[in-house]
XYZ file of C-alpha atoms in Angstrom:
748
model
C 0.175 0.007 0.145
C 0.957 3.611 -0.541
C 2.657 5.398 2.311
C 2.465 9.309 2.330
C 3.538 12.274 4.097
C 3.032 14.159 7.492
C 2.364 17.689 7.642
C 4.003 20.980 7.440
C 3.834 24.390 6.697
C 0.238 26.183 6.416
C -1.214 29.570 6.432
C -3.793 31.506 8.454
C -7.016 31.932 6.076
C -10.830 31.822 6.166
C -11.187 28.151 4.805
C -15.085 27.897 4.185
C -17.702 30.152 3.042
C -21.249 29.119 2.814
C -24.006 27.449 4.490
C -24.034 23.708 4.805
C -26.086 23.319 1.606
C -23.175 25.007 -0.355
C -20.078 23.123 -1.128
C -17.099 24.077 0.751
C -15.019 26.451 -0.890
C -11.342 26.643 0.124
C -9.698 30.016 -0.209
C -6.560 29.981 -2.776
C -3.579 31.252 -1.192
C -0.806 30.591 -3.816
C 2.354 28.330 -3.038
C 5.134 28.165 -5.667
C 6.944 25.057 -6.340
C 9.855 24.976 -8.730
C 11.660 21.999 -10.187
C 13.466 21.330 -13.305
C 12.887 24.943 -14.171
C 9.045 24.661 -14.149
C 7.257 26.800 -11.628
C 4.104 25.484 -10.377
C 1.941 27.732 -8.300
C -0.316 25.591 -5.970
C -3.445 27.489 -4.455
C -4.233 24.671 -1.753
C -0.813 23.765 -0.500
C -1.805 25.353 2.774
C -4.209 22.700 3.615
C -0.943 20.621 4.565
C -0.969 22.269 8.063
C -2.812 19.404 10.149
C -2.888 21.363 13.215
C -4.125 24.556 11.563
C -7.671 25.439 13.175
C -8.383 26.912 9.395
C -7.624 23.520 7.992
C -9.619 21.479 10.748
C -12.576 24.057 10.209
C -12.361 23.214 6.319
C -12.667 19.575 6.818
C -15.409 19.975 9.270
C -17.074 21.797 6.470
C -16.426 19.113 4.045
C -17.912 16.713 6.379
C -21.195 18.679 7.263
C -21.607 19.199 3.358
C -21.105 15.488 2.965
C -23.624 14.838 5.528
C -26.115 17.245 4.053
C -25.656 15.856 0.385
C -26.012 12.354 1.458
C -28.776 12.612 4.396
C -31.413 11.150 1.960
C -29.544 8.015 1.942
C -29.844 7.290 5.504
C -32.538 4.794 5.211
C -30.682 3.073 2.687
C -27.578 3.160 4.576
C -29.609 1.713 7.453
C -31.145 -1.182 5.335
C -27.624 -2.131 4.083
C -26.339 -2.102 7.727
C -29.013 -4.436 8.689
C -28.453 -6.568 5.701
C -24.936 -6.880 6.459
C -25.584 -7.847 10.277
C -28.602 -10.075 8.990
C -25.975 -12.331 7.002
C -23.183 -12.278 9.835
C -23.013 -14.472 12.507
C -22.038 -12.065 15.256
C -21.108 -14.257 17.977
C -19.160 -16.665 16.767
C -15.562 -18.659 17.065
C -12.792 -18.971 14.773
C -10.886 -22.088 14.019
C -8.164 -22.810 16.841
C -4.667 -22.820 15.822
C -2.011 -24.794 17.903
C 1.161 -23.104 18.958
C 3.203 -24.895 22.008
C 0.810 -26.302 24.444
C -2.305 -24.342 23.467
C -4.871 -24.062 21.038
C -5.287 -20.205 20.273
C -8.348 -18.670 18.547
C -10.539 -15.567 18.392
C -14.081 -15.162 19.268
C -16.656 -12.302 18.858
C -19.691 -11.296 20.774
C -22.916 -9.530 19.642
C -22.472 -5.855 20.118
C -18.654 -5.968 20.468
C -16.539 -4.076 18.285
C -13.431 -6.154 18.590
C -12.399 -9.670 18.798
C -11.548 -11.512 22.180
C -8.135 -13.386 21.854
C -8.554 -16.766 23.561
C -6.708 -20.426 24.276
C -7.525 -23.543 25.775
C -4.891 -26.183 26.611
C -3.765 -28.847 23.925
C -2.982 -32.720 24.732
C 0.307 -33.767 23.548
C 0.362 -35.158 20.116
C -3.132 -33.695 19.307
C -3.187 -31.968 16.140
C -7.236 -32.088 15.788
C -8.456 -28.602 16.805
C -11.282 -28.569 19.257
C -14.604 -29.149 17.545
C -17.023 -26.155 17.195
C -19.454 -25.556 19.801
C -23.017 -25.692 19.120
C -23.418 -22.321 20.997
C -20.462 -20.177 20.422
C -21.841 -17.637 22.879
C -20.570 -19.822 25.619
C -16.696 -19.953 26.570
C -14.960 -23.488 25.652
C -14.114 -25.695 28.777
C -10.665 -24.390 30.157
C -10.841 -21.228 28.057
C -8.337 -18.195 29.140
C -8.730 -14.777 27.565
C -5.450 -13.842 26.303
C -6.796 -10.369 25.184
C -9.812 -8.768 24.898
C -9.402 -5.774 22.538
C -12.922 -4.466 23.631
C -11.265 -3.984 27.154
C -8.063 -2.308 25.753
C -9.912 0.083 23.660
C -12.042 1.528 26.237
C -11.987 5.332 26.118
C -10.516 5.391 22.353
C -12.114 6.159 19.349
C -9.799 4.315 17.472
C -8.211 1.015 18.206
C -5.550 -1.243 16.062
C -3.366 -4.230 17.137
C 0.023 -4.136 15.636
C 1.832 -6.678 17.327
C 0.753 -10.126 19.531
C 3.090 -12.632 20.439
C 3.374 -15.107 23.453
C 6.451 -16.959 24.374
C 6.668 -20.493 23.747
C 6.133 -21.571 27.462
C 2.827 -19.873 27.067
C 3.259 -17.379 30.041
C 4.411 -14.010 28.775
C 2.501 -12.126 25.993
C 3.357 -8.739 24.245
C 1.039 -6.625 22.697
C 1.248 -3.294 20.707
C -1.558 -0.845 20.290
C -2.193 2.032 18.009
C -5.115 4.414 19.198
C -4.674 7.336 16.992
C -4.391 5.765 13.291
C -0.821 6.838 12.534
C 0.572 3.370 12.833
C 2.753 4.081 15.737
C 2.404 1.369 18.295
C 2.588 1.399 22.262
C 4.086 -2.085 23.123
C 3.262 -3.601 26.512
C 4.390 -7.052 28.236
C 1.600 -9.022 30.337
C 2.186 -12.092 32.365
C -0.750 -14.160 31.593
C -0.164 -16.437 34.701
C -1.135 -13.729 36.734
C -2.866 -10.889 34.403
C -0.490 -8.380 35.438
C 1.128 -6.163 32.936
C 4.784 -5.495 33.586
C 6.369 -2.231 34.023
C 8.204 -2.736 30.476
C 6.546 0.268 28.182
C 7.945 1.020 24.749
C 6.084 3.875 22.917
C 6.515 4.526 19.161
C 7.108 1.026 17.528
C 6.431 -0.398 14.470
C 4.230 -3.752 14.152
C 5.476 -7.173 14.287
C 7.528 -7.386 17.664
C 8.053 -10.720 18.988
C 9.789 -12.612 21.498
C 12.998 -14.613 21.310
C 12.590 -18.358 21.607
C 13.844 -18.274 25.206
C 11.168 -15.713 26.116
C 14.099 -13.501 27.590
C 13.879 -10.618 24.886
C 11.757 -8.802 22.573
C 12.873 -7.705 19.315
C 11.061 -4.712 17.775
C 11.380 -2.311 14.967
C 11.047 1.866 15.196
C 10.478 4.197 12.627
C 12.274 7.638 11.616
C 10.674 10.961 11.191
C 9.765 10.038 7.639
C 7.513 6.732 9.168
C 9.960 4.563 7.600
C 10.957 1.440 9.652
C 14.466 1.984 9.982
C 16.014 0.352 13.286
C 15.715 -3.168 14.838
C 16.063 -3.163 18.903
C 16.390 -5.893 21.387
C 14.733 -5.436 24.919
C 15.364 -7.601 27.707
C 12.248 -8.440 29.334
C 12.185 -6.779 32.951
C 14.287 -3.903 32.171
C 13.794 -0.373 31.257
C 13.502 0.648 27.534
C 16.442 3.110 27.948
C 18.594 -0.189 28.303
C 17.594 -1.332 25.061
C 20.112 -2.477 22.586
C 20.100 -1.314 18.939
C 20.466 -4.348 16.784
C 20.412 -2.938 13.300
C 19.998 0.359 11.789
C 19.340 0.828 7.927
C 21.057 4.227 6.781
C 19.703 4.191 3.380
C 16.445 6.027 2.982
C 14.929 3.738 0.483
C 15.073 0.710 2.484
C 12.836 -0.344 5.476
C 13.564 -2.953 7.831
C 11.803 -5.838 9.551
C 12.701 -9.065 11.926
C 11.279 -12.264 12.547
C 11.606 -15.680 13.686
C 11.976 -18.641 11.387
C 9.252 -21.362 11.975
C 11.842 -23.783 12.973
C 12.898 -21.128 15.791
C 16.260 -21.928 14.969
C 17.272 -18.623 13.595
C 16.434 -14.736 14.084
C 16.172 -12.854 10.793
C 16.552 -9.246 9.752
C 15.455 -8.135 6.399
C 16.307 -4.954 4.795
C 14.406 -4.234 1.665
C 13.440 -1.572 -0.954
C 11.041 -2.089 -3.612
C 13.896 -3.745 -6.043
C 16.722 -5.122 -3.688
C 16.963 -6.735 -0.639
C 19.157 -8.315 2.048
C 18.887 -10.644 4.996
C 20.796 -11.326 8.220
C 20.503 -14.045 10.352
C 21.568 -15.157 14.029
C 21.387 -18.573 15.808
C 18.139 -17.994 18.088
C 20.070 -19.693 21.086
C 22.290 -16.816 21.212
C 19.850 -13.717 20.881
C 22.540 -11.215 22.218
C 25.054 -12.411 19.230
C 25.768 -10.832 16.190
C 23.872 -11.132 12.874
C 25.542 -12.303 9.594
C 24.478 -11.565 5.989
C 23.196 -14.218 4.160
C 23.763 -12.711 0.615
C 24.917 -8.872 0.392
C 22.692 -6.504 -1.160
C 22.907 -6.030 -5.132
C 20.798 -3.514 -7.058
C 17.694 -5.193 -8.453
C 17.977 -8.443 -6.936
C 15.330 -9.582 -4.233
C 15.715 -12.528 -2.148
C 14.356 -14.200 0.994
C 14.966 -17.085 3.156
C 13.794 -19.733 5.115
C 15.404 -22.498 7.031
C 14.722 -25.928 6.101
C 15.951 -29.675 7.241
C 16.095 -31.907 4.210
C 18.063 -35.286 4.554
C 19.076 -34.568 7.879
C 21.047 -31.359 6.708
C 20.347 -27.647 7.532
C 19.747 -25.673 4.174
C 18.572 -22.085 3.451
C 15.678 -21.990 1.003
C 16.368 -18.880 -0.851
C 13.821 -17.311 -3.251
C 15.415 -14.993 -5.647
C 14.991 -13.250 -8.847
C 18.838 -13.038 -9.990
C 18.925 -13.965 -13.658
C 15.048 -15.213 -13.063
C 12.528 -12.407 -13.458
C 9.804 -14.595 -12.068
C 11.912 -16.034 -9.099
C 13.079 -19.495 -8.452
C 13.978 -21.100 -5.282
C 17.382 -22.723 -4.563
C 18.662 -24.685 -1.426
C 22.179 -23.893 -0.084
C 23.736 -25.210 3.213
C 23.378 -22.524 5.968
C 26.329 -20.050 5.589
C 26.305 -20.100 1.951
C 24.420 -18.007 -0.535
C 22.279 -18.139 -3.794
C 25.457 -18.122 -5.753
C 27.092 -21.020 -4.267
C 28.514 -23.651 -6.114
C 26.560 -25.865 -3.701
C 23.055 -24.268 -4.889
C 20.543 -26.811 -5.544
C 17.561 -25.871 -7.494
C 14.400 -26.668 -5.792
C 11.852 -24.676 -7.860
C 13.069 -23.442 -11.456
C 12.435 -20.411 -13.142
C 9.304 -20.669 -15.470
C 8.432 -17.529 -17.363
C 5.078 -16.775 -16.344
C 4.901 -18.398 -13.064
C 5.518 -15.937 -10.400
C 7.226 -17.731 -7.556
C 6.039 -15.834 -4.460
C 7.690 -17.722 -1.865
C 8.308 -21.180 -0.016
C 7.732 -22.208 3.688
C 9.367 -24.838 5.442
C 7.892 -27.435 7.890
C 9.852 -30.239 9.546
C 8.024 -32.857 7.270
C 7.078 -30.919 3.847
C 7.600 -27.621 2.200
C 5.022 -25.211 0.600
C 5.231 -23.225 -2.329
C 3.186 -20.051 -3.187
C 3.010 -18.952 -6.654
C 0.750 -17.316 -9.605
C -0.045 -18.688 -12.959
C -2.684 -17.407 -15.346
C -3.559 -14.572 -13.060
C -4.464 -16.707 -9.932
C -2.894 -17.799 -6.878
C -1.670 -21.394 -6.549
C -0.525 -23.341 -3.460
C 1.625 -26.402 -3.810
C 2.939 -28.939 -1.170
C 6.212 -31.351 -1.241
C 6.619 -34.073 1.299
C 9.980 -34.518 2.676
C 9.654 -38.034 4.006
C 12.481 -40.030 2.247
C 13.902 -37.107 0.425
C 17.306 -37.263 0.932
C 18.459 -33.866 -0.832
C 16.826 -30.593 -1.861
C 17.134 -32.090 -5.469
C 14.263 -34.554 -4.893
C 11.502 -32.221 -3.622
C 8.692 -32.676 -5.823
C 5.752 -30.328 -5.420
C 2.173 -30.993 -6.246
C -0.441 -28.363 -6.340
C -3.543 -28.456 -4.174
C -6.670 -28.711 -5.955
C -9.885 -27.056 -4.018
C -12.581 -26.911 -6.608
C -13.469 -24.833 -9.869
C -14.088 -21.222 -10.559
C -12.023 -18.062 -9.852
C -10.824 -19.855 -6.393
C -8.151 -17.943 -4.436
C -6.349 -20.218 -2.249
C -3.316 -19.946 0.504
C -1.975 -21.514 3.670
C -2.900 -19.478 6.683
C -2.338 -19.877 10.357
C 0.417 -22.694 10.569
C 2.892 -21.617 13.202
C 4.265 -25.041 14.308
C 7.428 -26.394 12.774
C 6.400 -30.264 13.495
C 2.559 -29.960 12.377
C 1.579 -33.007 10.331
C -0.743 -30.988 8.336
C -1.370 -27.749 6.588
C -3.956 -25.055 7.471
C -5.268 -23.761 4.032
C -7.965 -21.070 3.299
C -9.895 -20.609 0.029
C -12.178 -18.636 -1.458
C -14.257 -17.321 -4.411
C -16.743 -14.647 -5.550
C -19.297 -16.944 -4.691
C -18.093 -19.277 -2.101
C -17.511 -18.056 1.417
C -14.132 -18.369 3.034
C -13.294 -21.728 3.986
C -10.499 -23.434 6.468
C -9.189 -26.550 5.994
C -6.561 -29.226 6.921
C -4.505 -30.921 4.304
C -2.859 -33.804 5.746
C 0.406 -34.145 3.809
C 1.148 -37.909 4.407
C -2.306 -38.984 3.096
C -3.511 -36.103 0.866
C -6.600 -36.125 3.028
C -8.556 -33.046 3.542
C -10.593 -32.187 6.467
C -12.857 -28.909 6.324
C -12.771 -27.351 9.546
C -15.073 -24.243 8.954
C -17.064 -22.443 6.087
C -17.692 -18.963 6.750
C -21.299 -18.583 7.917
C -23.755 -16.396 5.831
C -27.015 -16.430 7.663
C -30.315 -15.564 5.855
C -30.314 -18.565 3.487
C -27.434 -17.529 1.423
C -27.266 -20.220 -1.744
C -24.185 -19.766 -3.984
C -25.852 -21.524 -6.679
C -27.691 -18.107 -7.071
C -24.809 -16.287 -8.016
C -22.287 -16.680 -10.933
C -18.557 -15.775 -11.399
C -16.531 -15.483 -14.701
C -13.066 -14.486 -16.067
C -13.178 -12.109 -19.226
C -10.611 -10.483 -21.081
C -10.154 -6.809 -22.388
C -7.472 -5.889 -25.070
C -5.327 -2.944 -24.527
C -4.132 -0.539 -27.268
C -0.695 -2.536 -27.432
C -2.616 -5.890 -27.719
C -1.959 -7.160 -24.174
C -4.957 -9.245 -22.737
C -6.331 -7.701 -19.311
C -7.790 -10.201 -17.191
C -11.420 -9.275 -15.806
C -13.108 -10.822 -12.965
C -16.906 -10.487 -12.724
C -19.522 -11.784 -10.157
C -23.314 -11.229 -10.690
C -26.731 -12.508 -9.215
C -28.111 -14.956 -11.706
C -31.682 -13.739 -13.201
C -30.670 -9.989 -12.702
C -28.187 -9.517 -15.265
C -29.499 -10.282 -18.611
C -26.012 -9.860 -20.520
C -23.898 -12.245 -18.479
C -26.993 -14.598 -17.737
C -26.798 -14.863 -21.693
C -23.017 -15.737 -21.620
C -23.554 -18.748 -19.510
C -25.832 -20.074 -22.182
C -24.102 -19.029 -25.465
C -20.497 -18.815 -23.980
C -20.103 -15.321 -25.752
C -19.768 -11.810 -24.282
C -22.005 -9.323 -25.624
C -24.777 -11.796 -26.133
C -27.177 -9.847 -23.914
C -28.967 -6.720 -25.129
C -29.818 -5.085 -22.000
C -26.735 -3.235 -19.765
C -26.704 -3.668 -16.110
C -25.371 -1.515 -13.397
C -21.883 -2.330 -12.643
C -19.287 -1.534 -10.147
C -15.510 -1.881 -11.298
C -12.755 -2.043 -8.950
C -8.932 -1.568 -9.707
C -5.570 -1.088 -8.052
C -2.790 -1.598 -10.107
C 0.489 -0.812 -8.106
C 3.389 -2.258 -5.707
C 2.967 -5.961 -7.594
C -0.075 -6.254 -5.403
C -2.630 -8.829 -6.699
C -6.316 -7.946 -6.274
C -7.753 -11.695 -6.061
C -11.240 -12.789 -6.221
C -12.772 -13.277 -2.744
C -16.294 -13.498 -0.967
C -17.599 -10.370 0.691
C -20.996 -10.107 2.721
C -21.113 -6.443 2.316
C -20.921 -7.011 -1.710
C -24.339 -9.031 -1.557
C -26.080 -6.188 -0.992
C -25.095 -4.852 -4.672
C -25.530 -7.816 -6.244
C -28.859 -8.665 -4.757
C -30.078 -5.321 -6.224
C -28.729 -6.490 -9.752
C -25.435 -4.664 -9.729
C -22.288 -6.705 -11.237
C -19.097 -6.453 -9.585
C -15.763 -6.445 -11.481
C -12.119 -6.314 -10.951
C -9.675 -4.726 -13.625
C -6.436 -6.875 -13.081
C -4.566 -4.197 -14.698
C -0.682 -4.020 -14.929
C 1.065 -2.601 -12.167
C -0.391 -5.364 -10.033
C 1.195 -8.871 -9.782
C -1.561 -10.901 -11.139
C 0.216 -12.130 -14.223
C 3.808 -12.098 -13.063
C 6.729 -9.934 -12.623
C 6.492 -8.358 -16.168
C 2.972 -7.608 -15.578
C 4.268 -5.292 -12.593
C 7.126 -3.673 -14.340
C 4.709 -2.820 -17.327
C 2.975 -0.545 -14.949
C 5.281 1.374 -12.992
C 7.801 4.449 -13.214
C 7.594 5.753 -16.669
C 5.343 3.041 -17.726
C 2.786 3.947 -15.197
C 0.182 5.481 -17.685
C -0.598 1.702 -18.781
C -2.350 1.148 -15.588
C -4.714 3.837 -16.278
C -5.380 2.938 -19.891
C -5.829 -0.875 -19.197
C -8.458 0.255 -16.640
C -10.043 2.218 -19.428
C -9.973 -0.718 -21.875
C -11.530 -2.784 -19.204
C -14.580 -0.276 -18.823
C -14.942 -0.147 -22.508
C -14.923 -3.823 -22.921
C -17.654 -3.928 -20.391
C -19.594 -1.394 -22.132
C -18.722 -2.751 -25.824
C -20.204 -6.336 -24.750
C -23.386 -5.010 -23.187
C -22.520 -5.821 -19.500
C -22.835 -2.167 -18.675
C -22.956 1.413 -19.878
C -21.497 4.789 -19.092
C -24.577 5.600 -17.569
C -24.421 2.487 -15.273
C -20.820 2.131 -14.676
C -19.084 3.250 -11.419
C -15.446 2.966 -10.739
C -13.696 2.505 -7.298
C -9.983 2.211 -6.092
C -8.321 3.029 -2.972
C -4.714 4.301 -1.857
C -2.525 3.853 -4.834
C -5.959 2.690 -6.504
C -7.105 6.143 -5.565
C -4.365 7.454 -8.096
C -5.954 5.339 -10.559
C -9.220 6.848 -10.008
C -8.076 10.202 -10.232
C -6.259 9.618 -13.568
C -9.046 7.848 -14.894
C -11.387 10.727 -14.012
C -9.437 12.926 -16.114
C -8.593 10.863 -19.131
C -11.932 9.023 -19.774
C -14.586 10.693 -17.509
C -17.197 9.927 -20.332
C -17.093 6.078 -19.476
C -18.241 6.612 -15.858
C -21.386 7.844 -14.032
C -19.588 7.895 -10.767
C -16.087 7.400 -9.087
C -15.334 6.443 -5.375
C -11.868 7.218 -4.559
C -10.834 5.935 -1.179
C -7.694 7.451 0.714
C -6.672 8.313 -2.908
C -3.085 9.365 -3.665
C -4.191 12.056 -6.089
C -1.333 14.533 -5.676
C 1.591 12.399 -6.016
C 4.118 14.827 -7.685
C 3.965 17.154 -4.875
C 4.422 14.589 -2.399
C 7.220 12.528 -4.223
C 9.281 15.551 -4.611
C 9.722 16.149 -0.809
C 12.055 13.655 0.770
C 11.310 15.101 4.211
C 7.785 13.581 3.912
C 6.773 10.261 5.292
C 8.288 7.399 3.032
C 8.865 9.434 -0.093
C 12.622 8.181 -0.790
C 11.221 4.573 -0.475
C 8.622 5.258 -2.846
C 11.131 6.377 -5.656
C 11.587 2.713 -6.676
C 8.028 2.411 -7.478
C 7.193 5.563 -9.478
C 10.570 7.072 -10.037
C 12.632 10.061 -8.626
C 11.003 13.535 -10.000
C 13.339 15.351 -7.740
C 16.639 14.394 -9.410
C 15.153 13.378 -12.907
C 13.682 15.993 -15.131
C 12.051 13.068 -17.504
C 10.364 11.377 -14.463
C 9.152 14.972 -13.251
C 7.502 15.646 -16.507
C 6.041 12.134 -16.803
C 4.384 12.505 -13.388
C 3.103 15.926 -13.827
C 1.589 14.510 -16.893
C -0.523 11.960 -15.206
C -0.959 13.310 -11.524
C -4.778 13.791 -11.004
C -4.591 16.963 -8.924
C -2.340 18.794 -11.649
C -4.465 17.577 -14.639
C -8.075 18.465 -13.694
C -9.523 20.370 -16.780
C -12.679 22.190 -17.703
C -14.769 18.950 -18.641
C -17.716 16.979 -17.354
C -16.628 14.615 -14.710
C -18.616 11.815 -13.073
C -20.181 12.219 -9.713
C -17.099 11.527 -7.121
C -17.068 10.708 -3.566
C -13.610 10.966 -1.950
C -12.932 9.350 1.510
C -9.989 10.125 3.830
C -8.789 10.185 7.485
C -6.897 12.619 9.243
C -4.427 10.519 11.030
C -3.466 8.392 7.772
C -0.061 8.549 7.272
C 0.600 6.574 4.065
C -1.636 9.046 2.047
C -2.263 12.119 3.648
C -5.766 13.844 3.874
C -4.190 16.877 2.228
C -3.991 15.079 -1.018
C -7.881 14.476 -1.583
C -8.720 17.810 0.169
C -6.614 19.604 -2.714
C -8.160 17.524 -5.308
C -11.701 18.003 -4.283
C -11.238 21.756 -4.191
C -9.649 21.807 -7.623
C -12.459 19.513 -8.911
C -14.962 22.085 -7.568
C -13.241 24.850 -9.680
C -14.394 23.139 -12.718
C -17.895 22.462 -11.573
C -17.556 18.790 -10.741
C -20.222 17.210 -8.324
C -17.752 16.055 -5.624
C -18.172 15.397 -1.999
C -15.495 14.415 0.629
C -15.771 12.495 3.782
C -12.716 12.716 6.103
C -12.690 10.433 9.186
C -11.352 12.472 12.008
C -10.230 9.531 14.132
C -8.703 6.862 11.929
C -5.934 6.011 9.814
C -5.113 4.660 6.220
C -7.649 1.425 6.784
C -10.223 3.814 7.938
C -12.201 3.368 11.062
C -11.632 0.673 13.389
C -14.024 -1.775 14.921
C -16.315 -4.267 12.958
C -19.842 -1.926 13.357
C -17.906 1.117 12.529
C -16.617 -0.503 9.368
C -19.801 -2.095 8.388
C -21.391 1.276 8.729
C -18.518 3.373 6.601
C -18.906 0.752 3.931
C -22.807 0.976 3.918
C -22.194 4.778 3.306
C -20.292 3.744 0.423
C -22.554 1.420 -1.036
C -25.429 3.777 -0.465
C -23.647 6.356 -2.627
C -22.853 3.751 -5.177
C -26.621 2.562 -5.290
C -27.689 6.310 -5.561
C -25.355 7.144 -8.588
C -26.557 3.954 -10.305
C -30.355 5.002 -9.609
C -31.134 2.314 -7.171
C -31.566 3.992 -4.121
C -35.380 3.600 -3.809
C -36.687 1.708 -0.933
C -37.264 -2.104 -1.578
C -41.052 -1.654 -2.211
C -40.068 0.507 -5.213
C -36.898 -1.112 -6.503
C -37.545 -4.763 -5.534
C -34.257 -4.588 -3.804
C -33.566 -7.963 -1.639
C -32.932 -7.786 2.076
C -30.758 -10.416 3.765
C -31.339 -13.535 2.288
């Protein structure tokens, strides 16, 4: 996800004029920015001062205007919230995961915003999780509450858990919380045997803290002034924060750092990575105060990560890397050697078009995650009887037809005999299952409950393809409710897009950055769209990772415009085949996907009737030009360096949504942002909205005043926030009428 600036500057001004029924009008206070001989006058840069009373007043005015403009949708929003609640089992339990001598699981209670983390004792050698309870409102026998987030969140409008770890003996727990939304976490340690919170207190940590295997130390990371995780620390349990030891510091501002522990608990690892280069250090976990050793020195444009495996009775590094292997490969080398070693053994060869995403080692098997033909794949290789890495043989797991997303999930134990797997599709709720490696047997542990009589057979999903101007085929994933979408219902009968004559309301989602893949998955809130006849589609545009490394490379830096034109091609495909029409097509994207929304609004507004931009990165050039802003230097590997490269500067200026607003007819636009977002600052959508209003665009902005990049916290708050967005989408599509008039289904 995109990371963005914190604040500075500002100016005293009267930020808002007019009544609530009028759109807020931000004053223009010129600020000149000059780079590469190009002087740009920015009238709204003053809004960057987060502490300014005038800025806060302007944001409050934007919220008041948004409330006024959407007040007529309150009944619809309430119906959608009711539909979501009617489909969710609000009091429920997750599937227990074994770690050490305990089964750990989360459970939710109706009326509570957050999950409760619990555990029950495990019997030696028992790998079958406790059976689901007939009444999930009751605790399991012997249950201990490890952490009740509802208790920890009391008195706070926002709550997020960034770290949670328990020592192998089950006695001590660390947890780190953020109550602002700025992703800086306060770390605490609690003795679970007594319930006492220890004096250890560390403020301002990054997420991902963990205990050493002996439980004597905590390893955690901190961030610099630009919100870049740059330092790893070692804290001795029971001592003061002032005594913590700096284990590693990364001075290169284009790299971020993180630390972890191999599943075998044999090695501590520290990884320093940029978007294109990485370097890993390791330390024998039996000596947590020792010095770390580099696995392989960093080399520009070479990415790698490591895991510890035992194969044929020997210790190996499994190194997943892209040196001379653009879609990555996996090699095994003896501990102490690197991927270039003469002793390196190929475990997973490089195959163009198959993007290797990583390999995980267990005592008795290996797991390979990869992508092929735009979909994720998971494969398993038993190690029983394998004498050396050359004998490893992976077999892909099959869990059904359709647009199935699969992946390993919740597998902390080195010696477990089975692999915990999760899989889902647009129409099939998330399923958790165990795959027993020795026998190939599947055991379904839980299928996401969907109340109200949900029947997956009433819905359909399909993969289609658009063709970009350069001839590249762009995948499209679609889902709809049968009987409500004539064009797609006809496709099932004729196997030909364009077979139906009646276009349907459609929501088209896109992202297209950081090699992130937007895979199909089930969504309860989305049913409120599907049941009203709305088609949901994902445009798998370049810049994402769905089709391999080249797919990503073809949509970044000086090829970034490809992301935008791919999305336009997908929209045009939906229109040309009769799935939708410009009057019935809404686009949605968030963060870097919000940049996509802003760019598309400028280059092809005629294709859309509405655009929802969530925490949108719409002023990229201003942000990327300023290395003092959070995460900017890190971002140069993704977008290019406009500060030092005139070509990059001109290219970014040519697509920046804020700088390319013109006098034309725009679709209706809803921008959603958060005051405490440290990845994409509120100032970007605030400036963009002000500029759009200059050219007469119908745009509203909602700014959550107690939230971060991911929006509000708590499940009920999140449902309400999504219901506001869905109600706006339905209104734009002309489907906001009450059920008696539009025939919309309530919770099934």
